[in-house]
Short mmCIF file of C-alpha atoms and ligand atoms in Angstrom, two decimals:
data_model
loop_
_atom_site.label_atom_id
_atom_site.label_comp_id
_atom_site.label_asym_id
_atom_site.label_seq_id
_atom_site.Cartn_x
_atom_site.Cartn_y
_atom_site.Cartn_z
CA UNK A 714 -87.73 -23.52 16.32
CA UNK A 715 -86.42 -23.96 12.75
CA UNK A 716 -88.94 -21.94 10.85
CA UNK A 717 -87.45 -22.82 7.50
CA UNK A 718 -88.65 -26.43 8.10
CA UNK A 719 -92.18 -25.53 8.99
CA UNK A 720 -95.44 -25.14 7.09
CA UNK A 721 -97.79 -22.59 8.46
CA UNK A 722 -99.83 -25.36 10.13
CA UNK A 723 -96.60 -26.72 11.68
CA UNK A 724 -95.71 -23.30 13.08
CA UNK A 725 -99.21 -22.62 14.33
CA UNK A 726 -99.11 -26.00 16.15
CA UNK A 727 -95.82 -25.15 17.87
CA UNK A 728 -96.97 -21.66 18.97
CA UNK A 729 -100.14 -23.28 20.36
CA UNK A 730 -98.29 -26.05 22.25
CA UNK A 731 -95.46 -23.82 23.49
CA UNK A 732 -97.23 -20.52 24.13
CA UNK A 733 -101.03 -21.00 23.89
CA UNK A 734 -101.03 -18.72 20.79
CA UNK A 735 -102.49 -19.49 17.39
CA UNK A 736 -102.91 -18.71 13.72
CA UNK A 737 -103.00 -14.93 14.19
CA UNK A 738 -99.38 -14.74 15.43
CA UNK A 739 -98.20 -17.70 13.23
CA UNK A 740 -99.37 -16.07 10.11
CA UNK A 741 -97.76 -12.72 10.90
CA UNK A 742 -94.36 -14.42 11.77
CA UNK A 743 -94.49 -16.55 8.67
CA UNK A 744 -95.25 -13.55 6.47
CA UNK A 745 -92.41 -11.52 7.99
CA UNK A 746 -89.83 -14.24 7.73
CA UNK A 747 -90.74 -15.66 4.25
CA UNK A 748 -91.86 -12.50 2.54
CA UNK A 749 -89.64 -9.91 4.08
CA UNK A 750 -86.68 -11.83 5.58
CA UNK A 751 -87.45 -10.08 8.83
CA UNK A 752 -86.10 -11.47 12.12
CA UNK A 753 -87.21 -8.67 14.42
CA UNK A 754 -90.37 -10.22 15.85
CA UNK A 755 -90.89 -7.53 18.48
CA UNK A 756 -91.27 -5.02 15.71
CA UNK A 757 -94.05 -6.89 13.93
CA UNK A 758 -97.41 -5.10 14.39
CA UNK A 759 -99.26 -8.23 15.41
CA UNK A 760 -96.73 -8.74 18.25
CA UNK A 761 -96.88 -5.14 19.63
CA UNK A 762 -99.17 -6.16 22.45
CA UNK A 763 -97.17 -9.27 23.29
CA UNK A 764 -93.61 -8.03 23.70
CA UNK A 765 -92.61 -10.70 26.22
CA UNK A 766 -93.83 -13.50 23.94
CA UNK A 767 -92.03 -11.80 20.98
CA UNK A 768 -88.72 -11.61 22.85
CA UNK A 769 -88.94 -15.22 23.95
CA UNK A 770 -89.74 -16.32 20.41
CA UNK A 771 -86.77 -14.27 19.11
CA UNK A 772 -84.52 -16.30 21.24
CA UNK A 773 -86.00 -19.67 20.06
CA UNK A 774 -86.36 -18.78 16.35
CA UNK A 775 -83.67 -20.43 14.16
CA UNK A 776 -83.29 -19.26 10.56
CA UNK A 777 -80.42 -21.19 9.01
CA UNK A 778 -80.54 -21.04 5.17
CA UNK A 779 -76.78 -21.67 4.89
CA UNK A 780 -74.25 -18.99 3.97
CA UNK A 781 -73.80 -17.84 0.40
CA UNK A 782 -69.99 -17.93 0.03
CA UNK A 783 -69.52 -17.27 -3.62
CA UNK A 784 -71.50 -16.34 -6.72
CA UNK A 785 -70.62 -16.42 -10.47
CA UNK A 786 -72.33 -14.53 -13.11
CA UNK A 787 -72.86 -14.94 -16.88
CA UNK A 788 -74.86 -11.97 -18.03
CA UNK A 789 -77.92 -12.07 -15.74
CA UNK A 790 -77.57 -15.76 -14.77
CA UNK A 791 -76.17 -16.30 -11.34
CA UNK A 792 -74.70 -19.45 -9.93
CA UNK A 793 -74.34 -19.28 -6.14
CA UNK A 794 -72.56 -21.52 -3.72
CA UNK A 795 -74.04 -22.07 -0.29
CA UNK A 796 -72.04 -23.42 2.65
CA UNK A 797 -74.11 -25.59 4.93
CA UNK A 798 -73.70 -25.84 8.69
CA UNK A 799 -71.37 -28.89 8.42
CA UNK A 800 -69.07 -27.19 5.92
CA UNK A 801 -70.39 -28.97 2.79
CA UNK A 802 -71.31 -26.84 -0.21
CA UNK A 803 -74.13 -26.88 -2.76
CA UNK A 804 -74.78 -24.96 -5.84
CA UNK A 805 -77.97 -23.34 -7.01
CA UNK A 806 -78.62 -21.43 -10.33
CA UNK A 807 -80.77 -18.36 -10.80
CA UNK A 808 -81.82 -18.18 -14.46
CA UNK A 809 -83.49 -14.87 -15.48
CA UNK A 810 -86.31 -15.08 -17.87
CA UNK A 811 -88.34 -11.95 -18.80
CA UNK A 812 -90.21 -11.02 -15.62
CA UNK A 813 -90.04 -14.57 -14.18
CA UNK A 814 -86.80 -15.77 -12.56
CA UNK A 815 -86.32 -19.48 -12.34
CA UNK A 816 -84.29 -20.89 -9.46
CA UNK A 817 -82.73 -24.22 -10.03
CA UNK A 818 -82.42 -26.00 -6.66
CA UNK A 819 -80.28 -28.79 -5.27
CA UNK A 820 -81.80 -31.52 -3.28
CA UNK A 821 -78.70 -33.43 -2.17
CA UNK A 822 -75.06 -32.79 -1.64
CA UNK A 823 -73.75 -34.79 -4.60
CA UNK A 824 -75.76 -37.63 -6.07
CA UNK A 825 -75.48 -41.36 -6.37
CA UNK A 826 -77.14 -41.77 -9.75
CA UNK A 827 -73.82 -41.59 -11.60
CA UNK A 828 -75.04 -40.14 -14.95
CA UNK A 829 -71.97 -39.99 -17.07
CA UNK A 830 -72.58 -36.50 -18.49
CA UNK A 831 -72.93 -34.99 -15.03
CA UNK A 832 -70.31 -33.49 -12.81
CA UNK A 833 -72.46 -33.93 -9.62
CA UNK A 834 -72.69 -37.67 -10.40
CA UNK A 835 -68.85 -37.86 -10.25
CA UNK A 836 -68.99 -36.53 -6.67
CA UNK A 837 -71.04 -39.44 -5.43
CA UNK A 838 -73.71 -38.78 -2.73
CA UNK A 839 -72.38 -37.03 0.41
CA UNK A 840 -75.82 -36.58 2.07
CA UNK A 841 -79.37 -35.60 1.63
CA UNK A 842 -80.36 -31.97 2.19
CA UNK A 843 -82.61 -31.03 5.05
CA UNK A 844 -85.90 -29.19 4.33
CA UNK A 845 -84.37 -25.96 5.71
CA UNK A 846 -81.37 -26.28 3.30
CA UNK A 847 -83.65 -26.65 0.28
CA UNK A 848 -85.91 -23.75 1.48
CA UNK A 849 -82.73 -21.84 2.38
CA UNK A 850 -81.69 -21.73 -1.24
CA UNK A 851 -84.90 -19.72 -1.94
CA UNK A 852 -84.42 -17.66 1.12
CA UNK A 853 -80.90 -16.67 0.09
CA UNK A 854 -81.89 -15.96 -3.48
CA UNK A 855 -84.65 -13.69 -2.23
CA UNK A 856 -82.97 -11.91 0.68
CA UNK A 857 -79.18 -12.18 -0.01
CA UNK A 858 -79.15 -11.85 -3.76
CA UNK A 859 -82.28 -9.81 -3.64
CA UNK A 860 -84.00 -11.58 -6.56
CA UNK A 861 -87.66 -12.36 -6.93
CA UNK A 862 -88.42 -16.00 -7.77
CA UNK A 863 -91.35 -17.16 -9.87
CA UNK A 864 -90.35 -20.66 -10.89
CA UNK A 865 -88.65 -23.47 -9.15
CA UNK A 866 -86.93 -26.46 -10.81
CA UNK A 867 -85.38 -29.27 -8.93
CA UNK A 868 -82.65 -29.78 -11.51
CA UNK A 869 -79.59 -28.88 -9.45
CA UNK A 870 -77.50 -31.30 -7.52
CA UNK A 871 -79.13 -34.59 -6.64
CA UNK A 872 -81.97 -36.81 -7.62
CA UNK A 873 -85.07 -35.35 -5.87
CA UNK A 874 -86.86 -38.72 -5.62
CA UNK A 875 -83.84 -40.05 -3.71
CA UNK A 876 -84.71 -37.51 -0.96
CA UNK A 877 -88.37 -37.82 -1.58
CA UNK A 878 -90.16 -36.90 1.68
CA UNK A 879 -87.84 -33.97 2.32
CA UNK A 880 -88.41 -32.61 -1.18
CA UNK A 881 -92.18 -32.93 -0.90
CA UNK A 882 -92.23 -31.17 2.45
CA UNK A 883 -90.10 -28.34 1.07
CA UNK A 884 -92.60 -28.03 -1.82
CA UNK A 885 -95.47 -27.69 0.64
CA UNK A 886 -93.49 -24.89 2.37
CA UNK A 887 -92.55 -22.96 -0.73
CA UNK A 888 -96.20 -23.18 -1.81
CA UNK A 889 -97.60 -21.56 1.36
CA UNK A 890 -99.56 -18.49 0.51
CA UNK A 891 -98.34 -16.58 3.56
CA UNK A 892 -94.81 -17.61 2.62
CA UNK A 893 -93.02 -17.65 -0.62
CA UNK A 894 -96.40 -18.41 -2.39
CA UNK A 895 -94.89 -20.26 -5.35
CA UNK A 896 -97.70 -22.02 -7.14
CA UNK A 897 -97.34 -25.75 -7.78
CA UNK A 898 -97.70 -25.23 -11.44
CA UNK A 899 -94.50 -23.16 -11.20
CA UNK A 900 -92.58 -25.89 -9.58
CA UNK A 901 -90.92 -28.73 -11.55
CA UNK A 902 -89.37 -31.87 -10.04
CA UNK A 903 -86.99 -33.55 -12.41
CA UNK A 904 -86.08 -37.26 -12.05
CA UNK A 905 -83.86 -39.68 -13.81
CA UNK A 906 -86.90 -41.95 -13.86
CA UNK A 907 -87.11 -43.63 -10.43
CA UNK A 908 -90.36 -45.38 -11.02
CA UNK A 909 -91.15 -45.78 -7.24
CA UNK A 910 -90.82 -41.91 -6.96
CA UNK A 911 -93.07 -41.28 -9.87
CA UNK A 912 -95.69 -43.70 -8.43
CA UNK A 913 -95.36 -42.08 -4.96
CA UNK A 914 -95.72 -38.56 -6.40
CA UNK A 915 -98.81 -39.64 -8.30
CA UNK A 916 -100.39 -40.90 -5.05
CA UNK A 917 -99.83 -37.49 -3.36
CA UNK A 918 -102.06 -35.79 -5.94
CA UNK A 919 -100.23 -32.49 -5.85
CA UNK A 920 -102.28 -30.88 -8.52
CA UNK A 921 -100.33 -28.77 -11.01
CA UNK A 922 -96.83 -29.77 -9.82
CA UNK A 923 -94.81 -30.49 -12.91
CA UNK A 924 -92.86 -33.68 -13.51
CA UNK A 925 -89.77 -33.69 -15.69
CA UNK A 926 -87.87 -36.86 -16.76
CA UNK A 927 -84.29 -36.94 -17.87
CA UNK A 928 -84.53 -39.43 -20.81
CA UNK A 929 -81.46 -38.85 -22.90
CA UNK A 930 -81.65 -41.96 -25.07
CA UNK A 931 -84.22 -43.75 -27.12
CA UNK A 932 -83.08 -47.30 -26.30
CA UNK A 933 -81.98 -49.14 -23.09
CA UNK A 934 -78.46 -49.95 -24.32
CA UNK A 935 -77.56 -46.31 -24.82
CA UNK A 936 -79.54 -45.10 -21.83
CA UNK A 937 -77.94 -47.67 -19.53
CA UNK A 938 -74.52 -46.53 -20.81
CA UNK A 939 -75.37 -42.86 -19.97
CA UNK A 940 -77.52 -43.40 -16.87
CA UNK A 941 -76.83 -46.47 -14.72
CA UNK A 942 -80.29 -46.00 -13.15
CA UNK A 943 -81.73 -47.43 -16.40
CA UNK A 944 -80.58 -50.97 -15.35
CA UNK A 945 -83.12 -50.88 -12.59
CA UNK A 946 -85.71 -48.64 -14.15
CA UNK A 947 -85.82 -49.43 -17.85
CA UNK A 948 -87.49 -47.31 -20.50
CA UNK A 949 -90.42 -49.64 -20.59
CA UNK A 950 -90.88 -49.54 -16.82
CA UNK A 951 -90.50 -45.79 -17.03
CA UNK A 952 -93.19 -45.48 -19.62
CA UNK A 953 -95.64 -47.72 -17.65
CA UNK A 954 -95.07 -45.47 -14.59
CA UNK A 955 -95.81 -42.31 -16.67
CA UNK A 956 -98.90 -43.82 -18.25
CA UNK A 957 -100.28 -44.55 -14.84
CA UNK A 958 -99.48 -40.98 -13.54
CA UNK A 959 -102.59 -38.87 -12.87
CA UNK A 960 -102.08 -36.04 -15.25
CA UNK A 961 -105.01 -33.78 -15.92
CA UNK A 962 -106.02 -33.28 -19.50
CA UNK A 963 -104.20 -29.99 -19.85
CA UNK A 964 -100.95 -31.11 -18.29
CA UNK A 965 -97.96 -32.77 -19.89
CA UNK A 966 -94.61 -34.20 -18.86
CA UNK A 967 -91.32 -32.46 -19.59
CA UNK A 968 -88.83 -34.74 -21.14
CA UNK A 969 -85.16 -33.70 -21.14
CA UNK A 970 -82.86 -34.97 -23.81
CA UNK A 971 -79.18 -34.12 -23.75
CA UNK A 972 -77.92 -34.34 -27.32
CA UNK A 973 -74.51 -35.96 -27.68
CA UNK A 974 -72.74 -36.01 -30.93
CA UNK A 975 -72.40 -39.51 -32.42
CA UNK A 976 -74.14 -41.17 -29.45
CA UNK A 977 -77.87 -40.35 -29.34
CA UNK A 978 -78.32 -37.74 -32.15
CA UNK A 979 -78.94 -39.71 -35.34
CA UNK A 980 -82.09 -39.59 -37.50
CA UNK A 981 -83.08 -43.04 -36.36
CA UNK A 982 -82.56 -42.00 -32.69
CA UNK A 983 -85.06 -39.23 -33.24
CA UNK A 984 -87.50 -41.66 -34.91
CA UNK A 985 -87.15 -44.16 -32.05
CA UNK A 986 -87.52 -41.38 -29.48
CA UNK A 987 -90.80 -40.12 -31.16
CA UNK A 988 -92.12 -43.76 -31.08
CA UNK A 989 -91.15 -44.09 -27.37
CA UNK A 990 -92.95 -40.84 -26.53
CA UNK A 991 -96.21 -41.72 -28.30
CA UNK A 992 -98.88 -41.47 -26.96
CA UNK A 993 -97.62 -39.70 -23.83
CA UNK A 994 -98.35 -35.87 -23.58
CA UNK A 995 -94.78 -34.57 -23.57
CA UNK A 996 -92.93 -31.34 -24.09
CA UNK A 997 -89.40 -32.28 -25.07
CA UNK A 998 -86.44 -30.08 -24.12
CA UNK A 999 -83.45 -30.60 -26.36
CA UNK A 1000 -80.25 -29.59 -24.59
CA UNK A 1001 -76.77 -29.72 -26.18
CA UNK A 1002 -74.21 -31.52 -24.08
CA UNK A 1003 -72.14 -29.25 -21.82
CA UNK A 1004 -68.40 -30.13 -21.38
CA UNK A 1005 -67.76 -32.33 -18.35
CA UNK A 1006 -64.52 -33.67 -17.06
CA UNK A 1007 -63.82 -37.29 -17.96
CA UNK A 1008 -66.76 -37.68 -20.43
CA UNK A 1009 -65.07 -37.45 -23.78
CA UNK A 1010 -68.04 -36.69 -26.00
CA UNK A 1011 -68.97 -33.47 -27.79
CA UNK A 1012 -72.15 -31.54 -28.21
CA UNK A 1013 -73.69 -31.63 -31.73
CA UNK A 1014 -73.55 -28.67 -34.11
CA UNK A 1015 -76.47 -26.30 -34.22
CA UNK A 1016 -77.40 -27.72 -37.65
CA UNK A 1017 -77.44 -31.32 -36.29
CA UNK A 1018 -79.56 -30.19 -33.33
CA UNK A 1019 -81.96 -28.47 -35.67
CA UNK A 1020 -82.19 -31.53 -37.87
CA UNK A 1021 -82.87 -33.82 -34.89
CA UNK A 1022 -85.47 -31.40 -33.67
CA UNK A 1023 -87.21 -31.27 -37.06
CA UNK A 1024 -87.57 -34.95 -37.35
CA UNK A 1025 -89.17 -35.06 -33.94
CA UNK A 1026 -91.54 -32.21 -34.76
CA UNK A 1027 -92.52 -34.03 -38.05
CA UNK A 1028 -93.43 -37.02 -35.86
CA UNK A 1029 -95.75 -34.85 -33.82
CA UNK A 1030 -93.49 -34.22 -30.89
CA UNK A 1031 -93.61 -30.73 -29.23
CA UNK A 1032 -89.89 -29.76 -29.04
CA UNK A 1033 -88.19 -26.87 -27.30
CA UNK A 1034 -84.48 -26.32 -28.15
CA UNK A 1035 -82.64 -24.98 -25.09
CA UNK A 1036 -79.32 -23.36 -26.18
CA UNK A 1037 -76.92 -23.70 -23.42
CA UNK A 1038 -76.71 -20.98 -20.79
CA UNK A 1039 -74.26 -20.58 -17.93
CA UNK A 1040 -71.50 -22.66 -19.45
CA UNK A 1041 -68.81 -20.14 -18.75
CA UNK A 1042 -69.52 -20.31 -15.06
CA UNK A 1043 -70.19 -24.13 -15.05
CA UNK A 1044 -73.80 -23.58 -14.36
CA UNK A 1045 -75.08 -25.45 -17.32
CA UNK A 1046 -76.99 -28.67 -17.25
CA UNK A 1047 -74.73 -31.45 -15.83
CA UNK A 1048 -72.00 -29.02 -14.71
CA UNK A 1049 -72.93 -28.38 -11.07
CA UNK A 1050 -70.44 -29.56 -8.53
CA UNK A 1051 -67.30 -28.25 -10.20
CA UNK A 1052 -66.88 -25.47 -7.68
CA UNK A 1053 -67.94 -27.42 -4.52
S1 SF4 B 1498 -77.91 -35.74 -13.84
FE1 SF4 B 1498 -79.01 -35.44 -11.90
S2 SF4 B 1498 -79.42 -37.54 -11.33
FE2 SF4 B 1498 -77.88 -37.74 -12.84
S3 SF4 B 1498 -75.95 -37.74 -11.58
FE3 SF4 B 1498 -76.44 -35.62 -12.14
S4 SF4 B 1498 -77.51 -34.74 -10.45
FE4 SF4 B 1498 -77.59 -36.92 -10.23
#
């Protein structure tokens, strides 16, 4: 019984089917595993009167989050490497923010999207992660690194919509109140703009779940150069999918824009980007390029980044400048995969 792959409903169903037990025991077990990292079922108060059942369950319970084999720190930021049961490795990044740690999760081992500015893209796709391996990253952050997690972002290795059903099931699990209890509005799924995934997510109506899109260029020519996915999912198709997405009045999309000196950082790029964004409700994260092997471009100067940002702001775009964190441990945007 792989509990890290189960919603509370799923666990309740298994206990009912296998043992004739129900929500009472399932809730207690779920709480102990997800909130305390406890594997001692016989010691759980709700199991005191059912010790034979508890012992049988202990033998069947599988908790396989993967093994944390390395961790790198830059101030409070931690990048940790998890070795999976088949020996492959993934990276996750814990980003401290006052009182609310954010955990950047991987959804695949490698990635087949091939974005030029990204180390993971150079690895190619090795395989999709299982639900337990996605949930395992939170489990390890919580009970191995002993960190509390408030926010989740699917911005690690992989394109989440390329492993859609698994990612959605893992979101349902991390959202369980008896479990990690991470609110949907604290979970962000970031995509390169796979329009089918955006449409499928819209149909699920997971209210509050945040959608981020890696945009990175204001025109198809530059974007296709940076992100081959743009050949199949052009900027126009992407915008149409976003316009049809069921946002509530208070929600907005997060756009990510990696600024690259001389490639997508001119004044006219900023104007074109603002025109593209209008009238979508967007918060735009500007991120300076992090160094990546084999991609011979540079990040812009702070002044250039400021100038680009000011043009966007003057056009009515809400901009957040994200100065790079985690570069020294290759944990910055686009750098994951170097240590796998
Ligand atoms: S940026 Fe994301 S989608 Fe693109 S190659 Fe890297 S991991 Fe894949």
